[in-house]
Short mmCIF file of C-alpha atoms in Angstrom, two decimals:
data_model
loop_
_atom_site.label_atom_id
_atom_site.label_comp_id
_atom_site.label_asym_id
_atom_site.label_seq_id
_atom_site.Cartn_x
_atom_site.Cartn_y
_atom_site.Cartn_z
CA MET A 24 130.47 89.16 87.71
CA PHE A 25 126.72 88.99 88.12
CA GLN A 26 124.92 92.16 89.18
CA GLN A 27 121.40 91.72 90.46
CA SER A 28 118.52 93.78 91.80
CA VAL A 29 115.15 92.42 92.86
CA GLY A 30 111.78 94.10 92.81
CA ASP A 31 112.65 96.98 90.47
CA ARG A 32 109.51 98.77 89.32
CA VAL A 33 108.85 98.90 85.57
CA GLY A 34 105.63 100.77 84.95
CA ASN A 35 102.97 98.83 86.85
CA TYR A 36 104.95 95.66 87.50
CA SER A 37 108.21 94.55 89.07
CA VAL A 38 111.20 92.72 87.67
CA ARG A 39 114.28 90.93 88.86
CA ARG A 40 117.10 92.60 86.90
CA ILE A 41 120.38 90.77 86.32
CA ARG A 42 123.47 91.76 84.35
CA CYS A 43 125.72 88.82 83.55
CA PRO A 44 128.63 87.98 81.28
CA TYR A 45 128.17 85.46 78.48
CA SER A 46 131.81 85.44 77.34
CA LYS A 47 135.24 86.46 78.61
CA LEU A 48 136.26 88.17 75.36
CA SER A 49 135.69 91.72 76.61
CA GLU A 50 133.83 93.91 79.07
CA LEU A 51 131.04 94.37 76.51
CA ASN A 52 130.22 90.67 76.37
CA THR A 53 127.35 91.01 78.81
CA LEU A 54 123.58 90.81 78.72
CA ASP A 55 120.77 92.15 80.85
CA LEU A 56 117.91 89.93 82.05
CA TYR A 57 114.52 91.22 83.15
CA LEU A 58 112.48 88.50 84.83
CA PRO A 59 108.96 88.99 86.23
CA TYR A 60 109.02 89.38 90.02
CA PRO A 61 107.58 87.58 91.78
CA PRO A 62 107.97 84.80 89.22
CA SER A 63 104.92 84.19 87.05
CA SER A 64 102.79 81.14 87.81
CA ALA A 65 101.94 80.80 84.11
CA ASP A 66 103.38 77.90 82.15
CA ASP A 67 106.48 79.12 80.29
CA ALA A 68 105.58 76.70 77.48
CA THR A 69 102.84 79.15 76.51
CA ARG A 70 105.13 82.19 76.71
CA TYR A 71 107.98 83.66 74.69
CA TRP A 72 111.29 85.24 75.52
CA ILE A 73 112.04 88.64 74.05
CA ILE A 74 115.70 89.07 73.08
CA TYR A 75 116.78 92.55 72.07
CA ILE A 76 119.82 93.68 70.04
CA HIS A 77 120.61 97.38 70.25
CA GLY A 78 121.65 99.63 67.38
CA GLY A 79 124.35 102.26 67.15
CA ALA A 80 125.92 101.68 63.69
CA TRP A 81 128.03 98.79 65.06
CA ARG A 82 130.24 101.30 66.88
CA ASP A 83 128.46 103.82 69.13
CA PRO A 84 129.37 103.18 72.80
CA ILE A 85 126.50 105.34 74.06
CA VAL A 86 123.80 103.01 72.67
CA THR A 87 123.81 99.85 74.79
CA SER A 88 121.67 97.02 76.11
CA THR A 89 119.88 99.52 78.36
CA SER A 90 118.05 100.91 75.32
CA ILE A 91 115.37 98.26 75.85
CA GLN A 92 114.39 99.82 79.17
CA PRO A 93 111.90 102.46 77.89
CA ALA A 94 109.90 99.71 76.18
CA LEU A 95 109.68 97.50 79.27
CA GLU A 96 106.95 99.65 80.77
CA PHE A 97 104.70 98.60 77.90
CA LEU A 98 105.63 94.90 77.96
CA ASP A 99 103.78 93.83 81.09
CA PRO A 100 104.03 90.01 81.38
CA ARG A 101 100.62 89.98 83.04
CA LYS A 102 99.16 91.26 79.78
CA TYR A 103 101.42 89.62 77.20
CA PRO A 104 102.82 86.07 77.00
CA ILE A 105 106.37 87.06 77.96
CA ALA A 106 108.52 84.68 79.99
CA GLY A 107 111.45 87.07 80.23
CA VAL A 108 113.35 89.80 78.41
CA ALA A 109 117.05 89.82 77.59
CA SER A 110 119.08 92.62 76.04
CA ILE A 111 122.52 91.95 74.56
CA ASN A 112 125.69 93.98 74.54
CA TYR A 113 128.31 93.01 71.96
CA ARG A 114 131.78 94.12 70.90
CA LEU A 115 131.93 97.21 68.70
CA SER A 116 133.89 98.45 65.72
CA PRO A 117 136.39 101.30 66.15
CA TYR A 118 135.10 104.85 66.58
CA ALA A 119 138.20 106.94 67.27
CA SER A 120 136.39 110.15 66.36
CA HIS A 121 133.55 109.75 68.83
CA PRO A 122 133.12 113.18 70.46
CA SER A 123 133.01 112.00 74.07
CA HIS A 124 134.04 108.32 74.14
CA PRO A 125 136.64 107.73 71.42
CA SER A 126 137.80 104.16 71.00
CA SER A 127 141.36 103.12 71.78
CA PRO A 128 143.25 100.74 69.47
CA ASP A 129 144.15 98.48 72.41
CA ASP A 130 140.55 98.06 73.65
CA PRO A 131 139.35 94.52 72.77
CA SER A 132 135.73 95.57 73.20
CA ARG A 133 135.86 98.27 70.50
CA ASN A 134 138.10 97.04 67.69
CA VAL A 135 136.24 94.24 65.92
CA THR A 136 134.78 93.80 62.46
CA HIS A 137 132.08 91.55 61.03
CA PRO A 138 131.34 88.78 61.84
CA ALA A 139 132.53 89.35 65.43
CA HIS A 140 129.41 91.37 66.35
CA LEU A 141 127.26 88.52 65.07
CA GLU A 142 129.33 85.87 66.82
CA ASP A 143 128.77 87.67 70.10
CA VAL A 144 125.02 87.81 69.54
CA MET A 145 124.88 84.13 68.59
CA THR A 146 126.90 83.21 71.68
CA ALA A 147 124.64 85.24 73.96
CA ILE A 148 121.45 83.68 72.56
CA THR A 149 122.87 80.17 72.79
CA MET A 150 123.93 80.75 76.39
CA LEU A 151 120.45 82.04 77.24
CA GLN A 152 118.89 78.95 75.68
CA GLY A 153 121.14 76.78 77.80
CA TRP A 154 120.34 78.69 81.00
CA HIS A 155 116.57 78.95 80.54
CA GLY A 156 115.70 76.10 78.17
CA PHE A 157 113.30 78.05 75.93
CA GLY A 158 114.69 76.65 72.68
CA LYS A 159 113.11 78.33 69.66
CA ARG A 160 110.37 80.04 71.72
CA TYR A 161 111.72 83.55 71.46
CA VAL A 162 111.22 86.74 69.50
CA LEU A 163 114.49 88.27 68.31
CA VAL A 164 114.24 92.06 68.15
CA GLY A 165 116.69 94.53 66.69
CA HIS A 166 116.84 98.28 66.17
CA SER A 167 118.87 99.73 63.25
CA CYS A 168 122.04 97.61 62.94
CA GLY A 169 120.53 95.41 65.65
CA ALA A 170 117.92 94.42 63.05
CA THR A 171 120.75 93.56 60.66
CA LEU A 172 122.24 91.28 63.29
CA ALA A 173 118.86 89.70 64.08
CA PHE A 174 118.31 88.58 60.48
CA GLN A 175 121.94 87.53 60.07
CA THR A 176 121.40 84.90 62.79
CA VAL A 177 118.99 83.06 60.47
CA MET A 178 120.78 83.55 57.14
CA GLY A 179 122.90 80.44 57.62
CA LEU A 180 126.09 81.99 56.23
CA TRP A 181 128.30 82.19 59.29
CA ALA A 182 129.57 79.34 61.41
CA ALA A 183 128.92 79.20 65.12
CA PRO A 184 131.72 80.59 67.29
CA ALA A 185 134.42 78.06 68.15
CA ASP A 186 133.66 78.02 71.87
CA LEU A 187 130.07 76.99 71.19
CA VAL A 188 131.19 74.22 68.83
CA ALA A 189 133.65 72.99 71.43
CA ASN A 190 130.83 72.67 73.97
CA ASP A 191 128.37 71.08 71.50
CA ALA A 192 126.06 74.09 71.90
CA VAL A 193 123.66 74.68 69.03
CA LEU A 194 121.77 77.89 68.37
CA GLU A 195 118.05 77.30 67.90
CA LYS A 196 116.58 79.93 65.59
CA PRO A 197 113.71 82.16 66.76
CA VAL A 198 110.08 81.75 65.78
CA ALA A 199 109.85 85.48 65.05
CA ILE A 200 112.05 88.44 64.21
CA VAL A 201 111.16 92.10 64.72
CA GLY A 202 113.24 94.62 62.80
CA VAL A 203 112.74 98.26 63.74
CA ALA A 204 114.28 101.06 61.64
CA GLY A 205 116.48 98.30 60.30
CA ILE A 206 119.44 98.31 57.94
CA TYR A 207 118.88 95.50 55.46
CA ASP A 208 120.87 96.40 52.34
CA LEU A 209 124.30 97.84 53.10
CA PRO A 210 125.27 98.92 49.57
CA LEU A 211 121.88 100.55 49.11
CA LEU A 212 122.28 102.48 52.36
CA ALA A 213 125.70 103.73 51.26
CA SER A 214 124.32 104.73 47.87
CA THR A 215 121.27 106.49 49.29
CA PHE A 216 123.40 108.54 51.68
CA ARG A 217 126.51 108.86 49.48
CA ALA A 218 126.56 112.61 50.16
CA VAL A 219 127.04 111.89 53.88
CA PRO A 220 130.59 110.53 54.47
CA LEU A 221 129.61 109.19 57.90
CA TYR A 222 127.71 106.26 56.33
CA GLY A 223 130.63 104.97 54.31
CA GLU A 224 132.84 105.46 57.34
CA PHE A 225 130.85 103.27 59.73
CA LEU A 226 130.11 100.64 57.07
CA GLU A 227 133.80 100.32 56.20
CA GLY A 228 134.66 100.26 59.88
CA ALA A 229 132.33 97.33 60.47
CA PHE A 230 132.58 95.39 57.18
CA GLY A 231 135.72 96.53 55.39
CA LYS A 232 135.91 98.07 51.92
CA ASP A 233 134.91 95.08 49.78
CA TYR A 234 131.48 95.65 48.20
CA THR A 235 130.88 91.91 47.89
CA ASP A 236 131.26 91.53 51.66
CA TRP A 237 128.66 94.26 52.18
CA LEU A 238 126.26 92.51 49.83
CA ARG A 239 126.77 89.10 51.41
CA ALA A 240 126.20 90.52 54.91
CA SER A 241 122.97 92.28 53.92
CA PRO A 242 119.79 90.64 55.24
CA ALA A 243 118.10 91.58 51.97
CA SER A 244 120.33 88.94 50.34
CA GLY A 245 118.95 86.15 52.56
CA GLU A 246 117.17 83.04 51.27
CA TYR A 247 114.93 82.58 54.28
CA HIS A 248 112.69 79.87 52.84
CA ASN A 249 115.77 77.61 52.97
CA THR A 250 117.61 78.86 56.04
CA TRP A 251 114.83 79.71 58.50
CA GLN A 252 112.24 76.98 58.20
CA ASN A 253 110.79 77.29 61.71
CA ALA A 254 109.82 80.94 61.12
CA LYS A 255 106.33 81.98 62.19
CA ALA A 256 106.36 85.78 62.05
CA VAL A 257 108.33 88.77 60.81
CA VAL A 258 107.51 92.35 61.78
CA LEU A 259 109.20 95.28 60.06
CA GLY A 260 108.71 98.64 61.75
CA TRP A 261 109.62 101.98 60.22
CA SER A 262 108.74 105.63 60.73
CA LYS A 263 108.35 108.21 57.99
CA ASP A 264 110.02 110.64 60.41
CA ASP A 265 113.24 108.60 60.37
CA THR A 266 115.87 110.67 58.55
CA LEU A 267 118.79 108.29 59.23
CA VAL A 268 117.47 105.06 57.68
CA ASP A 269 115.05 105.71 54.86
CA GLU A 270 112.05 103.75 53.61
CA THR A 271 113.99 102.08 50.79
CA GLN A 272 115.50 99.74 53.41
CA LEU A 273 112.04 98.60 54.50
CA ARG A 274 110.89 98.12 50.91
CA ARG A 275 114.01 96.19 49.99
CA MET A 276 113.60 93.77 52.90
CA ALA A 277 109.88 93.38 52.30
CA HIS A 278 110.64 92.44 48.69
CA THR A 279 113.15 89.82 49.83
CA LEU A 280 110.67 88.29 52.27
CA LEU A 281 108.04 88.17 49.54
CA ASP A 282 110.47 86.42 47.21
CA HIS A 283 111.39 83.92 49.92
CA THR A 284 108.08 83.29 51.61
CA SER A 285 107.54 80.03 53.46
CA ALA A 286 104.59 78.05 54.74
CA GLY A 287 103.62 79.04 58.26
CA ARG A 288 105.36 82.42 58.26
CA ALA A 289 103.39 85.66 58.32
CA ASP A 290 105.00 89.01 57.53
CA MET A 291 103.74 92.42 58.61
CA ALA A 292 104.88 96.01 58.26
CA VAL A 293 104.09 98.34 61.16
CA GLU A 294 104.08 102.11 60.86
CA LEU A 295 105.77 103.86 63.77
CA LYS A 296 106.27 107.49 64.75
CA GLY A 297 109.29 109.61 65.57
CA GLY A 298 112.90 109.88 64.51
CA HIS A 299 115.39 107.05 64.25
CA ASN A 300 116.30 106.97 67.94
CA ASP A 301 112.93 108.21 69.17
CA ILE A 302 111.62 104.78 68.19
CA TRP A 303 113.43 103.14 71.10
CA GLN A 304 113.81 106.17 73.37
CA ASN A 305 110.08 106.69 73.89
CA GLY A 306 109.47 102.97 74.38
CA THR A 307 105.98 102.89 72.90
CA CYS A 308 107.01 102.32 69.28
CA LEU A 309 109.45 99.52 70.05
CA ALA A 310 106.87 97.89 72.31
CA LYS A 311 104.23 98.22 69.58
CA ALA A 312 106.37 96.28 67.14
CA ILE A 313 107.13 93.58 69.72
CA THR A 314 103.52 93.12 70.83
CA THR A 315 102.47 92.92 67.18
CA ALA A 316 104.72 89.90 66.80
CA LEU A 317 103.31 88.35 69.99
CA SER A 318 99.80 88.80 68.64
CA MET A 319 100.81 87.04 65.42
CA LEU A 320 102.18 84.15 67.48
CA LYS A 321 99.27 83.78 69.89
CA GLU A 322 97.56 81.02 67.91
CA GLU A 323 100.73 78.96 67.69
CA LEU A 324 100.97 75.78 69.72
CA PRO A 325 103.92 75.42 72.10
#
């Protein structure tokens, strides 16, 4: 069911806000749209969609698509070339020990493992492309495990979901990816925080116990010069105040991008402030990373 509100104030501008399903698999297969209201008179061919993937260690039910909302205040489409913003919910892995919202084994929205999270994200993006016709003109943004998912969409290792294949729908890859406080090397994360059992717990819950599966799913293992040839920009944001995902993740991904550089793609690291969740909760840091990518794209032709 579509839920819609018109004329909601976001900072100094208004949006048309829509929540809509993109799949019938579960109640979490929804996305939120934020469209300028009244509609912009600018040519959408000169603008980009922003598509956001939330974090939450693949399992936290409290972190949802609404985590983009604090940043919207700083993403005024009258100032930046933004055609619209979408934020994706996706099915989660089990979290039976969650203190307030434990998962139930019979809940289809909270009992999946990789690559189901990714399949949901790919389905949502492909549906958006079909609805709004923006093709590759979008910036894919992810926080924490959302950054993992963002890069996985361009790694070329996982087939499109069956329902998309059946409808001849093809995912067009983004021109830019923004990873904020991202997880890029799963085995490295587990090793770095081996004294904290929680890390191994959520990684096993999402990816199983096979180390080779962790390595294969890690964005730091990507060969982007081969699999993401339309890339124009990558922004990696990280804060020295982040105690949950350390700087080795940023360095590892930056090294991979350097090893797999491609003509026409620019990469930039952006220093942010605040703790792991402060980065999206205060809005300014997430918006800073997104607008950096838009600035890097501004000279590109439609």
